[in-house]
mmCIF file of N, CA and C in Angstrom:
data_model
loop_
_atom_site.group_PDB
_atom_site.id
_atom_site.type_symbol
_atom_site.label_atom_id
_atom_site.label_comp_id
_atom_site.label_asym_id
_atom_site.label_seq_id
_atom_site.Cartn_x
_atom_site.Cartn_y
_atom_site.Cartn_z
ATOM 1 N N UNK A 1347 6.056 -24.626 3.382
ATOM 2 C CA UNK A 1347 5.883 -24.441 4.806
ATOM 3 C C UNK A 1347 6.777 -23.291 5.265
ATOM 4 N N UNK A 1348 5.998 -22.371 6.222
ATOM 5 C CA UNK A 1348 7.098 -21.254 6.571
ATOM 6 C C UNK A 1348 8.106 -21.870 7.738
ATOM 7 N N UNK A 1349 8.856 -21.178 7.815
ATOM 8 C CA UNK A 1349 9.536 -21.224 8.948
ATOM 9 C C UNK A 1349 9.390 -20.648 10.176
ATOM 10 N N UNK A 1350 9.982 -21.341 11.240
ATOM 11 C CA UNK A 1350 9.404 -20.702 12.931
ATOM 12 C C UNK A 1350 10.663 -20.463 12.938
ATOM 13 N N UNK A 1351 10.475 -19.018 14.097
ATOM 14 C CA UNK A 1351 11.419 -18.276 14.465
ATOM 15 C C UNK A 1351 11.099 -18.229 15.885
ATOM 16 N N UNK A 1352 12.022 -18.465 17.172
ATOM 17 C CA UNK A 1352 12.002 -18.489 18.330
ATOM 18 C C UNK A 1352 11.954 -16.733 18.647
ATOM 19 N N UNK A 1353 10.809 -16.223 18.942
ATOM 20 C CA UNK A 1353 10.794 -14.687 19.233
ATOM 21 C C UNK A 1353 11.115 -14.327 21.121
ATOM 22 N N UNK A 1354 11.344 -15.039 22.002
ATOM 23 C CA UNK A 1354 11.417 -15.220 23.111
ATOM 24 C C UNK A 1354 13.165 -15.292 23.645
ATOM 25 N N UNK A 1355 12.885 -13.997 23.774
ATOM 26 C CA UNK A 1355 14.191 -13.213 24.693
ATOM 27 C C UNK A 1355 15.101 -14.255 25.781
ATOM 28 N N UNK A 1356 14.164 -14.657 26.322
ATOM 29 C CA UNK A 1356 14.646 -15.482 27.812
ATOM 30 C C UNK A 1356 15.619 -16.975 27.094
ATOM 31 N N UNK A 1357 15.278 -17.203 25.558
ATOM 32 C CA UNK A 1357 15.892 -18.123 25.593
ATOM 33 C C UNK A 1357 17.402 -17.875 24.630
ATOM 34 N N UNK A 1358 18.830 -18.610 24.853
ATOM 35 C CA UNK A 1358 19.791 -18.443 24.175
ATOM 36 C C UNK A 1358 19.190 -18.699 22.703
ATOM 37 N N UNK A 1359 18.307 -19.400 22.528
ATOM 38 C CA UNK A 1359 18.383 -19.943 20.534
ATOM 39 C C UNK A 1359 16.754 -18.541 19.939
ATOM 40 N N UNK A 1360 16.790 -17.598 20.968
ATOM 41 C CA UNK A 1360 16.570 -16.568 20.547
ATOM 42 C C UNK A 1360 17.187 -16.036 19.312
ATOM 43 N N UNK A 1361 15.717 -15.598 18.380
ATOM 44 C CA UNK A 1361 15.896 -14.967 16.826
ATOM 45 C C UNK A 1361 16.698 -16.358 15.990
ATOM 46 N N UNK A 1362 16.652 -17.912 16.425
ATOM 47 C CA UNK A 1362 16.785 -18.753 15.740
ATOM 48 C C UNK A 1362 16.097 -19.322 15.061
ATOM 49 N N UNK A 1363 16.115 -19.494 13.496
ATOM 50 C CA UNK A 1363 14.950 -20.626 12.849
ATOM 51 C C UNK A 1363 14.880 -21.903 13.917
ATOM 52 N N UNK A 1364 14.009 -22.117 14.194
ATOM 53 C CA UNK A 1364 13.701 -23.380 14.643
ATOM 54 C C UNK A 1364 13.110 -24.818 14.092
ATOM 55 N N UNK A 1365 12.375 -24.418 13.151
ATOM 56 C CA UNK A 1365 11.698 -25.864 12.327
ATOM 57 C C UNK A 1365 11.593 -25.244 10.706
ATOM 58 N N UNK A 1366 12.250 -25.808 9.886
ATOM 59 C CA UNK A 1366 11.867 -25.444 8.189
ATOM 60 C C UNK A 1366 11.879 -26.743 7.936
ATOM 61 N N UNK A 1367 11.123 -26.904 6.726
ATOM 62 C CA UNK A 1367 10.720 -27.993 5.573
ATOM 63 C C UNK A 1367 12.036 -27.704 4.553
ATOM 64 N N UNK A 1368 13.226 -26.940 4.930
ATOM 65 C CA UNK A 1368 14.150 -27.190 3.896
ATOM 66 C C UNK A 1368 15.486 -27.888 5.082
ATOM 67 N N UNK A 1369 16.211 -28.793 4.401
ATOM 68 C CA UNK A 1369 17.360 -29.732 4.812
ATOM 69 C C UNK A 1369 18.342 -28.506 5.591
ATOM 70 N N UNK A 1370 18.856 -28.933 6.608
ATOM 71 C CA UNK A 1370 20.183 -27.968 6.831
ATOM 72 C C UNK A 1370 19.574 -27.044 7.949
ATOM 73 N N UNK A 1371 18.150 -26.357 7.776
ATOM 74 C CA UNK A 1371 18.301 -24.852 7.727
ATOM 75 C C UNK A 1371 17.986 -24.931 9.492
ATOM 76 N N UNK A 1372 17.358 -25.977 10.207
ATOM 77 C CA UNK A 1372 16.970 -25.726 11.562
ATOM 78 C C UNK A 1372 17.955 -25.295 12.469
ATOM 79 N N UNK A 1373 17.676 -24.746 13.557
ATOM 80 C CA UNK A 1373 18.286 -24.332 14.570
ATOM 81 C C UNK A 1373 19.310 -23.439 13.670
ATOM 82 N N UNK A 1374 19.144 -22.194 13.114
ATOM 83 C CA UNK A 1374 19.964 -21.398 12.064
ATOM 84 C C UNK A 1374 19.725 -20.341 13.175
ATOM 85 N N UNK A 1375 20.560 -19.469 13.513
ATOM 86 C CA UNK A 1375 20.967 -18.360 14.130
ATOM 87 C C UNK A 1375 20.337 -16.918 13.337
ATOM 88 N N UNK A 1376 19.294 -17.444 12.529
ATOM 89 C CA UNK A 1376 18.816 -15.740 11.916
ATOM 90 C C UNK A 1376 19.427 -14.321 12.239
ATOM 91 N N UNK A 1377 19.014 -14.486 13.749
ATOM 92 C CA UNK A 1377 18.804 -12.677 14.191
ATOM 93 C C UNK A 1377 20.647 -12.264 13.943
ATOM 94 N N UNK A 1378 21.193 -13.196 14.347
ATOM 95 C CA UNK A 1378 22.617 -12.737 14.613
ATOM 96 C C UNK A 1378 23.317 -12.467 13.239
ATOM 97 N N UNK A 1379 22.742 -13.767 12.297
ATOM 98 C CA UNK A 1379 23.159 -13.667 10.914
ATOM 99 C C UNK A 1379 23.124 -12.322 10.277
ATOM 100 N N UNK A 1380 21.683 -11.938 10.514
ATOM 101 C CA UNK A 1380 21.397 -10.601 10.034
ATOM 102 C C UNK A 1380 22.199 -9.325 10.413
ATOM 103 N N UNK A 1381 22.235 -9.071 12.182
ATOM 104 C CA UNK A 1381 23.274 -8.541 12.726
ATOM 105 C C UNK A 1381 24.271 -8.545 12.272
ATOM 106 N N UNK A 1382 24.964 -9.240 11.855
ATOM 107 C CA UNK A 1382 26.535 -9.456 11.763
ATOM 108 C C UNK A 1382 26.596 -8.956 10.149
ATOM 109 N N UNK A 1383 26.030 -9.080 9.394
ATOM 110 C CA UNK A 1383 25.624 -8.715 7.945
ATOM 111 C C UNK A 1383 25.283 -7.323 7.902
ATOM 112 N N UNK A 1384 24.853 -6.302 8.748
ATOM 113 C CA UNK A 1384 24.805 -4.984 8.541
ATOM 114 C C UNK A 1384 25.164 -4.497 9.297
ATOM 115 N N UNK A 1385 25.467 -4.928 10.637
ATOM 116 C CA UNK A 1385 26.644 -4.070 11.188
ATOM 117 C C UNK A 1385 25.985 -3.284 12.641
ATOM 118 N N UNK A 1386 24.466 -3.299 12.868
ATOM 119 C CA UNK A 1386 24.160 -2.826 13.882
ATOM 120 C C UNK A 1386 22.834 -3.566 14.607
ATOM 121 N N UNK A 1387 22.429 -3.357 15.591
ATOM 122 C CA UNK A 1387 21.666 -4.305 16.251
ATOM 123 C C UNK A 1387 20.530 -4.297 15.972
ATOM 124 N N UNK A 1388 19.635 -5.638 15.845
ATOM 125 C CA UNK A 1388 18.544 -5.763 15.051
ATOM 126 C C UNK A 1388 17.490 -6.346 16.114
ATOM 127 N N UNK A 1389 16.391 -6.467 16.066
ATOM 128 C CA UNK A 1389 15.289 -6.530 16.259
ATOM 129 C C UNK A 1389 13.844 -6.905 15.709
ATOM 130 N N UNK A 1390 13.035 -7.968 15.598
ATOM 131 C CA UNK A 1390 11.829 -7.983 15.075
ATOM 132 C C UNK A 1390 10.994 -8.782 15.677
ATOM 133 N N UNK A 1391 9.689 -8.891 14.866
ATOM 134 C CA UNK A 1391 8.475 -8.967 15.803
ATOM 135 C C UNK A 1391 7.586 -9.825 14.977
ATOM 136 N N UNK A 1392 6.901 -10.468 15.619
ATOM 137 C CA UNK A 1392 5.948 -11.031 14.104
ATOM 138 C C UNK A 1392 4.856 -10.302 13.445
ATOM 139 N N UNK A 1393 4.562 -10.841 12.250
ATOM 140 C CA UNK A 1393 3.801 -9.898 10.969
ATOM 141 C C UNK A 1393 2.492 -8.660 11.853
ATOM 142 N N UNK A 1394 2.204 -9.194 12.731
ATOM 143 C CA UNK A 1394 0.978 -8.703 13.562
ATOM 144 C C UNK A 1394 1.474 -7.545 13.859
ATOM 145 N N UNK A 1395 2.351 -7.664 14.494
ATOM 146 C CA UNK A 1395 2.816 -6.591 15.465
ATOM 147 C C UNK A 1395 3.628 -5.657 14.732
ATOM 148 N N UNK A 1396 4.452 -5.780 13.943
ATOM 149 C CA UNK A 1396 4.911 -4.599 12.778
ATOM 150 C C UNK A 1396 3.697 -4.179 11.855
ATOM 151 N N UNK A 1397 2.383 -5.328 11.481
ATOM 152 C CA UNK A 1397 1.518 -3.849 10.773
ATOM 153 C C UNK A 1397 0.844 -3.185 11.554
ATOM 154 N N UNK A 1398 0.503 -3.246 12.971
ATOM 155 C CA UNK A 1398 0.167 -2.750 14.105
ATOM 156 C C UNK A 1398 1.240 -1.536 14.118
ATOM 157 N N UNK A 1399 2.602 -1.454 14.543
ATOM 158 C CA UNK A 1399 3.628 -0.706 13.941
ATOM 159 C C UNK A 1399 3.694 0.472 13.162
ATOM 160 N N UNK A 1400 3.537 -0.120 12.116
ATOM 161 C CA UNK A 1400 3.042 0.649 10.861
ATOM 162 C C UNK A 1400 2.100 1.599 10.925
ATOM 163 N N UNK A 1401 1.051 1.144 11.295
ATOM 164 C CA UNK A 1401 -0.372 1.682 11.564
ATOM 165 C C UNK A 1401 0.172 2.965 12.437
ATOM 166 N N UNK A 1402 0.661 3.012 13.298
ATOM 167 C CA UNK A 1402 0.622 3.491 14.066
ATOM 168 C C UNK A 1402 1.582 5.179 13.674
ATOM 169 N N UNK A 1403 2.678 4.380 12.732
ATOM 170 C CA UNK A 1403 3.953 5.659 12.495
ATOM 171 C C UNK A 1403 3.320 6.070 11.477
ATOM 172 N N UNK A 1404 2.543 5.671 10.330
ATOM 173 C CA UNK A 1404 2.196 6.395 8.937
ATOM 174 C C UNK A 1404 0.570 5.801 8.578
ATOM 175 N N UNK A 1405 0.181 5.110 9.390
ATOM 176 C CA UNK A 1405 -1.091 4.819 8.760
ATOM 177 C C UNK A 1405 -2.255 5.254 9.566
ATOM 178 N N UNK A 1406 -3.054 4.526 9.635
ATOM 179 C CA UNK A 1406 -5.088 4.935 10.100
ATOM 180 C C UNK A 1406 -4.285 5.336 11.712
ATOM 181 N N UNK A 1407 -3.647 5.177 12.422
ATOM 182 C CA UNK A 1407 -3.471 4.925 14.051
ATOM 183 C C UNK A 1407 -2.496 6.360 13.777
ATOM 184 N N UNK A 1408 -1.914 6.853 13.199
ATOM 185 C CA UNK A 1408 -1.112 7.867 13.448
ATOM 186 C C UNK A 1408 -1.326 9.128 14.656
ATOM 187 N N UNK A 1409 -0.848 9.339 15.499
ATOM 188 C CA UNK A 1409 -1.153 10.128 16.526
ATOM 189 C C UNK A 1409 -2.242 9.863 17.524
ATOM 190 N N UNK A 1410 -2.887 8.666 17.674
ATOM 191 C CA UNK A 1410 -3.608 8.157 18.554
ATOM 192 C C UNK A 1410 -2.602 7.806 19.410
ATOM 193 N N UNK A 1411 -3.710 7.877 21.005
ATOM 194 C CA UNK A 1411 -2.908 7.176 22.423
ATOM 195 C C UNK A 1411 -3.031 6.097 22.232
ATOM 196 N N UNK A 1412 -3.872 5.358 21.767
ATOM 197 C CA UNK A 1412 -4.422 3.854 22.026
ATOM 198 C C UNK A 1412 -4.666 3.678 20.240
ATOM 199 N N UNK A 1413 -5.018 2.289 20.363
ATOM 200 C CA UNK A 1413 -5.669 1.681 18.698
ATOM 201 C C UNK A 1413 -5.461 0.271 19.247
ATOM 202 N N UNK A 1414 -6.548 -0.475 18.399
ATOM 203 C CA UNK A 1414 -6.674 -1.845 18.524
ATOM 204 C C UNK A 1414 -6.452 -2.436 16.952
ATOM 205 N N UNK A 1415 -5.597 -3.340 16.720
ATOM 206 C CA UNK A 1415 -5.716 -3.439 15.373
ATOM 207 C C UNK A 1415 -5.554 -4.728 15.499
ATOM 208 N N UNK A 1416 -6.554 -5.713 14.513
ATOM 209 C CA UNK A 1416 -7.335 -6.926 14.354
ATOM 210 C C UNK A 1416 -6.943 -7.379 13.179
#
């Protein structure tokens, strides 16, 4: 089972695991973990929206105003 990640700004347990199928790991502070581990401020998005992302800096969408990606 994957894990949920709270992606919603407005709340403090923002960038927190919220529910895993492994012992221990809920309510885990991810985003900050990560932060604090390299040293500068982090950011992410779910799988959709970074290959949308992608698309856009090096792939089929490159230099378009608009793109819809499905």
């Amino acid at each position: 089972m994957p894990n949920q990640v709270n992606l919603n700004r407005k709340y403090a347990a923002n960038g927190h695991i919220t529910t895993t199928s492994e012992p221990g790991r809920g309510d885990y502070p991810f985003l900050q973990a990560i932060q604090e581990a390299i040293g500068v401020p982090v950011g992410f998005k779910t799988d959709v929206n970074v290959a949308a992302l992608g698309e856009s800096i090096v792939g089929a969408a490159t230099g378009l105003d608009s793109y819809l990606c499905i």
